[in-house]
GROMACS .gro file of C-alpha atoms in nm:
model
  320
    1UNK     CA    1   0.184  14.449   6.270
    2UNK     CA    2   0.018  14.567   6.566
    3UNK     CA    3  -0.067  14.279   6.850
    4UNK     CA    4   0.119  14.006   7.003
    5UNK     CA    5   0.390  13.855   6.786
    6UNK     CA    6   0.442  13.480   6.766
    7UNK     CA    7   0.844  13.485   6.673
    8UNK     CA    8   0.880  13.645   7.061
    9UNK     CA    9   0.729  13.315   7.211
   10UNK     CA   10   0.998  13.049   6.992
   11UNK     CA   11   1.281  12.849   7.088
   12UNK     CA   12   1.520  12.595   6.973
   13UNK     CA   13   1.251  12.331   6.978
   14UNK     CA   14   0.955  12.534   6.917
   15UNK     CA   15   0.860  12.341   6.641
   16UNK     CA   16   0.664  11.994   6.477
   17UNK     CA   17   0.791  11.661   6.484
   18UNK     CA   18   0.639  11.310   6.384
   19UNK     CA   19   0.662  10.962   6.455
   20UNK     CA   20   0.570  10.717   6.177
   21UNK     CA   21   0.582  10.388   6.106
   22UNK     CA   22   0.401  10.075   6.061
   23UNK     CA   23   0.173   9.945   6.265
   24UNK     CA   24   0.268   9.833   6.632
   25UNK     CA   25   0.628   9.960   6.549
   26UNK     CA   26   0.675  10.165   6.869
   27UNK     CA   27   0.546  10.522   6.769
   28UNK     CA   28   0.391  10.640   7.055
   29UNK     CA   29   0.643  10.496   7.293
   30UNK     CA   30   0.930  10.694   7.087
   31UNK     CA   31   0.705  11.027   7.067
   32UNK     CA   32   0.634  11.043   7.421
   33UNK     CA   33   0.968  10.955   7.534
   34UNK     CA   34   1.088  11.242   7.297
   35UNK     CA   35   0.847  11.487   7.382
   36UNK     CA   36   0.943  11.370   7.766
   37UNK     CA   37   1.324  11.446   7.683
   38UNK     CA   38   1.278  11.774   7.520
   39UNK     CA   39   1.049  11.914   7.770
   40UNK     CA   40   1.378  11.988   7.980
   41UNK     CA   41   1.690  12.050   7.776
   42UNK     CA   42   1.970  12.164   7.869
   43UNK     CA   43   1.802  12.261   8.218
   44UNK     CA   44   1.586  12.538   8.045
   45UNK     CA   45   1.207  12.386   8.035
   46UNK     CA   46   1.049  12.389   7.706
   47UNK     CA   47   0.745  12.162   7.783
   48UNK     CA   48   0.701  11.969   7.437
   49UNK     CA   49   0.375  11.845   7.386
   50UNK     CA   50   0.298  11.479   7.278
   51UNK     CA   51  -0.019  11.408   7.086
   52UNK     CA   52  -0.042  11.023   7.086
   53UNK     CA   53  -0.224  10.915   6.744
   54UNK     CA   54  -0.565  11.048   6.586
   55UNK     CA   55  -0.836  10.742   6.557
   56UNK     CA   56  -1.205  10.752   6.473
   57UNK     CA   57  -1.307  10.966   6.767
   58UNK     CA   58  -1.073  11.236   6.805
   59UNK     CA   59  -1.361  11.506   6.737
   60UNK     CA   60  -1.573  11.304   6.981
   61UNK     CA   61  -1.256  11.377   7.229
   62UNK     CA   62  -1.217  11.740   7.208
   63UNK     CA   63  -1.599  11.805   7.194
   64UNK     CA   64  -1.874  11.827   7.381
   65UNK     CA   65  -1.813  11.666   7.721
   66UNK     CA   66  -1.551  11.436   7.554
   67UNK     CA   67  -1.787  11.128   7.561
   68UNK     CA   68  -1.773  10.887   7.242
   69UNK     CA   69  -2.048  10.887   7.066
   70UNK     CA   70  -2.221  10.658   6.823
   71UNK     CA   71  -2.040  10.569   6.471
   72UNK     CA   72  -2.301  10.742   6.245
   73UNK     CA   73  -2.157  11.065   6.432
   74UNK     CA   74  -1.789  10.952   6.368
   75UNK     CA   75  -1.780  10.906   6.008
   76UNK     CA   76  -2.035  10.628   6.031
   77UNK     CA   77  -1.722  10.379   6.030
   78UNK     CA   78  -1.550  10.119   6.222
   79UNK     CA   79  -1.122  10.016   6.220
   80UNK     CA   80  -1.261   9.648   6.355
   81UNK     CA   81  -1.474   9.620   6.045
   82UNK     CA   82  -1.222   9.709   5.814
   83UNK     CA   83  -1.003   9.478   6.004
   84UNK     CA   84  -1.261   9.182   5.973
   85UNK     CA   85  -1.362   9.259   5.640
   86UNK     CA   86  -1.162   9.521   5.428
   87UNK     CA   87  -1.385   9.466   5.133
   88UNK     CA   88  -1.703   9.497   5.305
   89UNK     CA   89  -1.982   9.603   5.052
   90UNK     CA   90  -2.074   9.851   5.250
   91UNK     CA   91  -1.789  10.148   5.161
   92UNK     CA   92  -1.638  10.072   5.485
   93UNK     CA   93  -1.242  10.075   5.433
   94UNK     CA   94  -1.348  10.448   5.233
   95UNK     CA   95  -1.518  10.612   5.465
   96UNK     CA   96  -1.253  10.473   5.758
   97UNK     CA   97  -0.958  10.637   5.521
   98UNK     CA   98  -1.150  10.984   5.429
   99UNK     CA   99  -1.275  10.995   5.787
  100UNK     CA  100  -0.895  10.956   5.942
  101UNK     CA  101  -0.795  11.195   5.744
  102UNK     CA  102  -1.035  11.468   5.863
  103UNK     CA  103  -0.900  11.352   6.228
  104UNK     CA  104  -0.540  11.425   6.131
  105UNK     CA  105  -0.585  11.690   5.969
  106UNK     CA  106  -0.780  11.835   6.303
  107UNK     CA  107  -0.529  11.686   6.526
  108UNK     CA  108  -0.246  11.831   6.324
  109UNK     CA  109  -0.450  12.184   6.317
  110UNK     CA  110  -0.472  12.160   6.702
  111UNK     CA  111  -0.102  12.108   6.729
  112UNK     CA  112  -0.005  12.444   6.530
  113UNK     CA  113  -0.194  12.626   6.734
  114UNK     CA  114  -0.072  12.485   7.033
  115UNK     CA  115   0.293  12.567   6.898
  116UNK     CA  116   0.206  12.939   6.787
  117UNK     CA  117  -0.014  12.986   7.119
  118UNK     CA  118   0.238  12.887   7.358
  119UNK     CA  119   0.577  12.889   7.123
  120UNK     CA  120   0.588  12.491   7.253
  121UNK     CA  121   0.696  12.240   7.022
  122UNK     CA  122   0.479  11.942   6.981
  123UNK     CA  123   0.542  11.536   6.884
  124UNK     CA  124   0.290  11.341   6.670
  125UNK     CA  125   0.226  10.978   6.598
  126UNK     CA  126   0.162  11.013   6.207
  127UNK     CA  127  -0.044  11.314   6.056
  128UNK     CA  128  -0.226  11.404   5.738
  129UNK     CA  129   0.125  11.419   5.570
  130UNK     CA  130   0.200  11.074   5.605
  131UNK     CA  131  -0.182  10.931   5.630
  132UNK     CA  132  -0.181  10.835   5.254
  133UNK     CA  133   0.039  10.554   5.292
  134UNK     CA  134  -0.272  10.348   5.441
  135UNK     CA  135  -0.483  10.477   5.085
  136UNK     CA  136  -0.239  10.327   4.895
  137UNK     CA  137  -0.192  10.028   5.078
  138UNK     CA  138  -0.569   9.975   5.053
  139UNK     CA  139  -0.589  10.032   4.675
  140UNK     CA  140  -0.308   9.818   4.603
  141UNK     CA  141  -0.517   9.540   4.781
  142UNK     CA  142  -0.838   9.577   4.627
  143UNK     CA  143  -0.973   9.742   4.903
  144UNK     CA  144  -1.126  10.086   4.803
  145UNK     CA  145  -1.207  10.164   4.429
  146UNK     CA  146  -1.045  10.366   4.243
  147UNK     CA  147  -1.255  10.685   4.268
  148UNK     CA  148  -1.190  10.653   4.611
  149UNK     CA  149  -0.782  10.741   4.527
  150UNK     CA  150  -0.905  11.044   4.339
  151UNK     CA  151  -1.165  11.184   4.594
  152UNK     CA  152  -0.884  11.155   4.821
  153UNK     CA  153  -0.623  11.293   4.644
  154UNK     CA  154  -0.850  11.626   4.564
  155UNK     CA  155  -0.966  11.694   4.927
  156UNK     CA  156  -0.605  11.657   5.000
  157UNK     CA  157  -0.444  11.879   4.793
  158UNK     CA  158  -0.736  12.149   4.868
  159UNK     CA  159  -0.652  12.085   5.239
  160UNK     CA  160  -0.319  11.992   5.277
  161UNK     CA  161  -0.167  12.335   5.136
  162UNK     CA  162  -0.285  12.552   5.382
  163UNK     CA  163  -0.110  12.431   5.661
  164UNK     CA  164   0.324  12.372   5.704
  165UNK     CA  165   0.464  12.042   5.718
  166UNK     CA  166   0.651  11.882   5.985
  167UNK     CA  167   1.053  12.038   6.072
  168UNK     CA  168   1.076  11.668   6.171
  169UNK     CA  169   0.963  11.284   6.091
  170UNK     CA  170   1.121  11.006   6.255
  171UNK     CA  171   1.093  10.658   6.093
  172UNK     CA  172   1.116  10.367   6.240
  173UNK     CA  173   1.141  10.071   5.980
  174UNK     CA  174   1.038   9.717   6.122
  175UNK     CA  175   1.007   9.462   5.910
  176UNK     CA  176   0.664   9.317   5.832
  177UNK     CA  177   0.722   8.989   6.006
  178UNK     CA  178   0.811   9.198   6.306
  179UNK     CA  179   0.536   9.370   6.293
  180UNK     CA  180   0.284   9.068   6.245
  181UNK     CA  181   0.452   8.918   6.521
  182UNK     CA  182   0.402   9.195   6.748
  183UNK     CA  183   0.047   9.209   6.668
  184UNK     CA  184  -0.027   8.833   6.749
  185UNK     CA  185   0.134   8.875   7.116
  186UNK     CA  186  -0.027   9.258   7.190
  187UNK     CA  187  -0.288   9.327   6.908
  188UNK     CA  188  -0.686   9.307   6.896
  189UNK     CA  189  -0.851   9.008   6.796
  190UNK     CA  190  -0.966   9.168   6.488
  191UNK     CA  191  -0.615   9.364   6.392
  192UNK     CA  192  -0.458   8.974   6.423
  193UNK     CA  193  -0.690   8.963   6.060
  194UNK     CA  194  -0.463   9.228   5.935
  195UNK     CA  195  -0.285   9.094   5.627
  196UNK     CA  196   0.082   9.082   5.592
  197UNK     CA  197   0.014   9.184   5.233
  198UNK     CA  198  -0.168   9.470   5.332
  199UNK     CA  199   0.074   9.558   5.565
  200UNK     CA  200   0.395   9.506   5.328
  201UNK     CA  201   0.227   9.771   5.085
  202UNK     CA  202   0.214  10.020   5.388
  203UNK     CA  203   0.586  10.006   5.412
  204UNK     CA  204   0.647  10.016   5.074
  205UNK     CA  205   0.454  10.317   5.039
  206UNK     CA  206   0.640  10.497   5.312
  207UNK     CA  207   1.012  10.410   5.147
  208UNK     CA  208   0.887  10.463   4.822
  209UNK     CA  209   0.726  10.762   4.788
  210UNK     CA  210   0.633  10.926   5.174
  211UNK     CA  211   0.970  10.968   5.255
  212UNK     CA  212   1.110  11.087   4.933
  213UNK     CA  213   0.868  11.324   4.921
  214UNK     CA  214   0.879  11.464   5.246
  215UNK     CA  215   1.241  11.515   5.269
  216UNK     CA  216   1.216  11.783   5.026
  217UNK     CA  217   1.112  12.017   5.298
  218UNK     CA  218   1.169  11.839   5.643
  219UNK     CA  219   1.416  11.690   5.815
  220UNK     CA  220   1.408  11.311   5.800
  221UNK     CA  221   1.543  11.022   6.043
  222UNK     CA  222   1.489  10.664   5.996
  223UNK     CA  223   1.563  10.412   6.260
  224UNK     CA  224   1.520  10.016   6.308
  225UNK     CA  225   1.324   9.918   6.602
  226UNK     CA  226   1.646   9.811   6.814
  227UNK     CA  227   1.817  10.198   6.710
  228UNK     CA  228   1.446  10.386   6.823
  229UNK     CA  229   1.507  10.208   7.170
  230UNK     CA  230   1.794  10.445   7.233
  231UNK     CA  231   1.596  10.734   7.342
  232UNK     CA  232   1.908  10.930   7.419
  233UNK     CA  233   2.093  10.893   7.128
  234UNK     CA  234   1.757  10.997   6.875
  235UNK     CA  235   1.779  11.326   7.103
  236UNK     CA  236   2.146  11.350   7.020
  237UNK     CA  237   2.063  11.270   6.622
  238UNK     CA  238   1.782  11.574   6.653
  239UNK     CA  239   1.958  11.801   6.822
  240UNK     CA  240   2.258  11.806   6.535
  241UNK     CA  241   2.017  11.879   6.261
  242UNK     CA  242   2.028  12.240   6.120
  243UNK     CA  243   1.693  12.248   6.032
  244UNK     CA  244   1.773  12.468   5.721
  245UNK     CA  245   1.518  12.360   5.465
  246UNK     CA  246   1.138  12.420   5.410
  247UNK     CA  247   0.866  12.685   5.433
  248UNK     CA  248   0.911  12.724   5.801
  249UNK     CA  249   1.202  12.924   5.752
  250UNK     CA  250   0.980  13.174   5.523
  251UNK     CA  251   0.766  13.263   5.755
  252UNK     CA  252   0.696  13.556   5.995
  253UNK     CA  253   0.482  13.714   6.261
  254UNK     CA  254   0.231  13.813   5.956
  255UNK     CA  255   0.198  13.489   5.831
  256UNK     CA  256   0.184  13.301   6.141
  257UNK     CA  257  -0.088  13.526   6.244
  258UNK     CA  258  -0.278  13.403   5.920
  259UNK     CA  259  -0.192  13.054   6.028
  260UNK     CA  260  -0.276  13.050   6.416
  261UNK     CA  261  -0.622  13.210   6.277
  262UNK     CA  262  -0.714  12.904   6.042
  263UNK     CA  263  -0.593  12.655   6.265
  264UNK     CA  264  -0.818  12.810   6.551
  265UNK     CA  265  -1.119  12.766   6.295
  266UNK     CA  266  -1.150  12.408   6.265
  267UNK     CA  267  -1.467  12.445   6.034
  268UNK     CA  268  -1.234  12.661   5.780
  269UNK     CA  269  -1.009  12.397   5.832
  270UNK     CA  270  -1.154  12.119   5.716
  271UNK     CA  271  -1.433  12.242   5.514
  272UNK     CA  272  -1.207  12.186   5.183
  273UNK     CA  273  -1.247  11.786   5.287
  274UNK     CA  274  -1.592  11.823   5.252
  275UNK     CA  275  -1.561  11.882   4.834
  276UNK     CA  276  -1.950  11.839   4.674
  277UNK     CA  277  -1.789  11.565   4.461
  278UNK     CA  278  -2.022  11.203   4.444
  279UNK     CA  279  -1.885  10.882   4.539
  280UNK     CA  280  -2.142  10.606   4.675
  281UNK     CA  281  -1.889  10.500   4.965
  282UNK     CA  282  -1.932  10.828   5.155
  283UNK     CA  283  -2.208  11.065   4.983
  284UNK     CA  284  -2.551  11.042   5.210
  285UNK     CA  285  -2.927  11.192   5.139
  286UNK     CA  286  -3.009  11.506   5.221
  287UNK     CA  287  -3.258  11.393   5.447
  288UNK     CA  288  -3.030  11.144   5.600
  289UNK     CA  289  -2.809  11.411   5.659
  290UNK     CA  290  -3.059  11.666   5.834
  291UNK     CA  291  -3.180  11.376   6.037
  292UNK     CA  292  -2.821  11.326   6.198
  293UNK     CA  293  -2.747  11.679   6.221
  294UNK     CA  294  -3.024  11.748   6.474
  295UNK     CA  295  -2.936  11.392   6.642
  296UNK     CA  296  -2.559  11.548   6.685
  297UNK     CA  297  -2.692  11.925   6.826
  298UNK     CA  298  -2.953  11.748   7.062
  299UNK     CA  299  -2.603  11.574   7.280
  300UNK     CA  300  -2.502  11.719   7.579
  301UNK     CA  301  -2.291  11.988   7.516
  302UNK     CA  302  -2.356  12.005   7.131
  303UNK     CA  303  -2.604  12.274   7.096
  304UNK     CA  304  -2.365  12.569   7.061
  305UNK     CA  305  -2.005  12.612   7.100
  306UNK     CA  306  -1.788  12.533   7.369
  307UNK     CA  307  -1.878  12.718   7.675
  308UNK     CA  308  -2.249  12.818   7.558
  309UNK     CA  309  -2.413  12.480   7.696
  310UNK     CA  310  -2.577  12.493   8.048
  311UNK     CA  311  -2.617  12.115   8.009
  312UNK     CA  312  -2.314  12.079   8.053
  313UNK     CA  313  -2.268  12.279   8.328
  314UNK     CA  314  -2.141  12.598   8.145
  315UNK     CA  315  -2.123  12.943   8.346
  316UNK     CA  316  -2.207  13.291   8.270
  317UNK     CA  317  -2.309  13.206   7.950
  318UNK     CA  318  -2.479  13.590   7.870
  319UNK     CA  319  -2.193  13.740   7.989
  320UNK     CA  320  -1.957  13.560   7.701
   0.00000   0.00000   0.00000
């Protein structure tokens, strides 16, 4: 293959790792702190690159100017109502779920082609691997119907197989009393509504079928919350894995080429979550739809793609 080759650019820790866990369970502190570690090891510097946790407006993030826009141009859904009211009439918790997903599933697309850019591995807080434990949680609860599980299971599959999973996910199990006990001293009014029910499913989800699943082709660690405080000895844990398992290790400079060129098209990316399939909690009109389309284009920096907006202050647009 002619052209620059992606295997040149690796190193020992040119690859993906995630944090998961429940919520307010430490994830972000342990990702950054690894990604911080890693970035210099053993004096050579390998710049890891920490992408704290997808939410509703990730798109609105890496978009545009990087304002945050209205909800009816983020999935037309809200974490505080689902907090307040998981079984709000309205499709709510759905949308939220399907919605998130889309964000990981970007997020996670950004991160491979940061890695096969720049041969720099990268640390995540969750991704679209792991993102069905909050489905399942919901369902169990009542929350979403049951057409909601199978929409979601059939842009997943579409999507999901088109990308590699993680080399690494880190665990960290805290126990649900823990956890609501963290989120009355440091959570949001509305995520002290959470329920511990809700909450207990989320964890059972990740024991019982997350991690058993994802160990067939990544490396797994699981930690309490007292064990992810020692930064130094998780480093020491990572660095004696072999990292001998999964489709990583089938891949070369022709297939990573295919990769770093779907990743770089977000549209192809996500299109398969866009399936023509009907389900009340997320399908719109036609008209409702063209109405918020030209809404979206007429933001700054919205029009065309990045760089082609002089709203925005974009240069030497003609000569692109």
């Amino acid at each position: 293959m002619l052209g620059e080759r992606t295997t040149k650019r690796f190193n020992e820790f040119s690859k993906v790792f995630t944090v998961d866990g429940n919520l307010r369970s430490g994830k972000g502190k342990l990702a950054q702190q690894i990604a911080e570690k890693l970035s210099t090891y053993l004096y050579i510097i390998l710049n890891m690159r920490y992408f704290p946790e997808a939410d509703v407006h990730y798109l609105d993030r890496v978009t545009g100017d990087g304002s945050i826009l209205d909800s009816k141009f983020s999935g037309n859904c809200s974490l505080d109502t689902f907090y307040n009211d998981p079984k709000h009439p309205n499709g709510n918790s759905y949308r939220l779920q399907a919605w998130l997903y889309g964000c990981r599933l970007l997020q996670y697309g950004d991160a491979l082609e940061h890695l096969l850019a720049t041969g720099q591995g990268v640390v995540l807080e969750r991704s679209p691997y792991s993102d069905f434990v909050f489905l399942d949680a919901m369902f169990k609860q009542g929350y979403i119907h049951k057409r909601c599980v199978e929409h979601y299971e059939k842009i997943k599959h579409l999507s999901i197989c088109e990308v590699l999973p993680p080399h690494l996910v880190i665990y960290i199990d805290v126990p649900v009393p823990e956890v609501m006990k963290r989120i009355e001293e440091k959570g949001k009014p509305s995520e002290k509504k959470v329920s511990p029910a809700y909450l207990q499913s989320i964890e059972d989800c990740y024991k019982k079928s997350f991690l058993p699943e994802i160990s067939e082709t990544s490396e797994v660690l699981q930690y309490t919350a007292s064990e992810a405080e020692e930064v130094d000895k998780v480093i020491e844990d990572i660095e004696s894995l072999k990292f001998n398992k999964g489709p990583w290790l089938e891949q070369d400079d022709v297939t990573f080429h295919h990769l770093r060129k779907l990743v770089q098209n977000k549209l192809a990316l996500v299109r398969p979550t866009s399936v023509p399939i009907y389900i009340p909690e997320i399908t719109i009109g036609g008209h409702e739809l063209d109405k918020t389309y030209y809404q979206y284009r007429a933001l700054p920096g919205r029009k065309y793609d990045d760089g082609f907006n002089a709203d925005v202050g974009d240069k030497w647009i003609w000569l692109k």
